């Protein structure tokens, strides 16, 4: 279980998660890192739309990025990845609460 978070940090995480597209992006990154173009295709969204939501998730500390040539790829931040349920990989322990993704 993650260390309990303060109310302010918890509220910031909820702001980042309070969007359907961001939840879909986060869930898509559960299995493997993805580049922007991969996310565009998987979610059927424009690059600008995907990039906006990735910025919010990255600012909140839920994901991280790395450059792969000219592409930028995104993955769950290691502390987030470590909170995933080891069996089903569908539950995040944010320290203030748990979020379960259902298929």
CSV table of N, CA, C and O in Angstrom, one decimal, residues 2 25 29-30 32 46 52:
chain,number,residue,atom,x,y,z
A,2,UNK,N,0.5,2.2,-0.7
A,2,UNK,CA,1.3,3.5,-0.8
A,2,UNK,C,1.1,4.3,0.4
A,2,UNK,O,0.2,4.1,1.2
A,25,UNK,N,-6.6,7.0,-21.3
A,25,UNK,CA,-5.1,7.0,-21.6
A,25,UNK,C,-4.4,6.2,-20.5
A,25,UNK,O,-3.5,5.4,-20.7
A,29,UNK,N,-2.1,2.7,-20.7
A,29,UNK,CA,-0.7,2.6,-20.4
A,29,UNK,C,-0.5,1.5,-19.3
A,29,UNK,O,0.7,1.3,-18.9
A,30,UNK,N,-1.5,0.9,-18.8
A,30,UNK,CA,-1.3,-0.2,-17.8
A,30,UNK,C,-0.4,-1.3,-18.2
A,30,UNK,O,0.4,-1.8,-17.5
A,32,UNK,N,1.6,-1.6,-21.3
A,32,UNK,CA,2.9,-1.2,-21.9
A,32,UNK,C,3.0,0.3,-22.2
A,32,UNK,O,2.0,0.9,-22.4
A,46,UNK,N,-7.4,13.1,-32.0
A,46,UNK,CA,-6.4,13.9,-32.7
A,46,UNK,C,-5.2,14.1,-31.8
A,46,UNK,O,-5.2,14.0,-30.5
A,52,UNK,N,-2.6,17.2,-25.0
A,52,UNK,CA,-3.2,18.0,-23.9
A,52,UNK,C,-3.4,17.1,-22.7
A,52,UNK,O,-3.0,17.5,-21.6
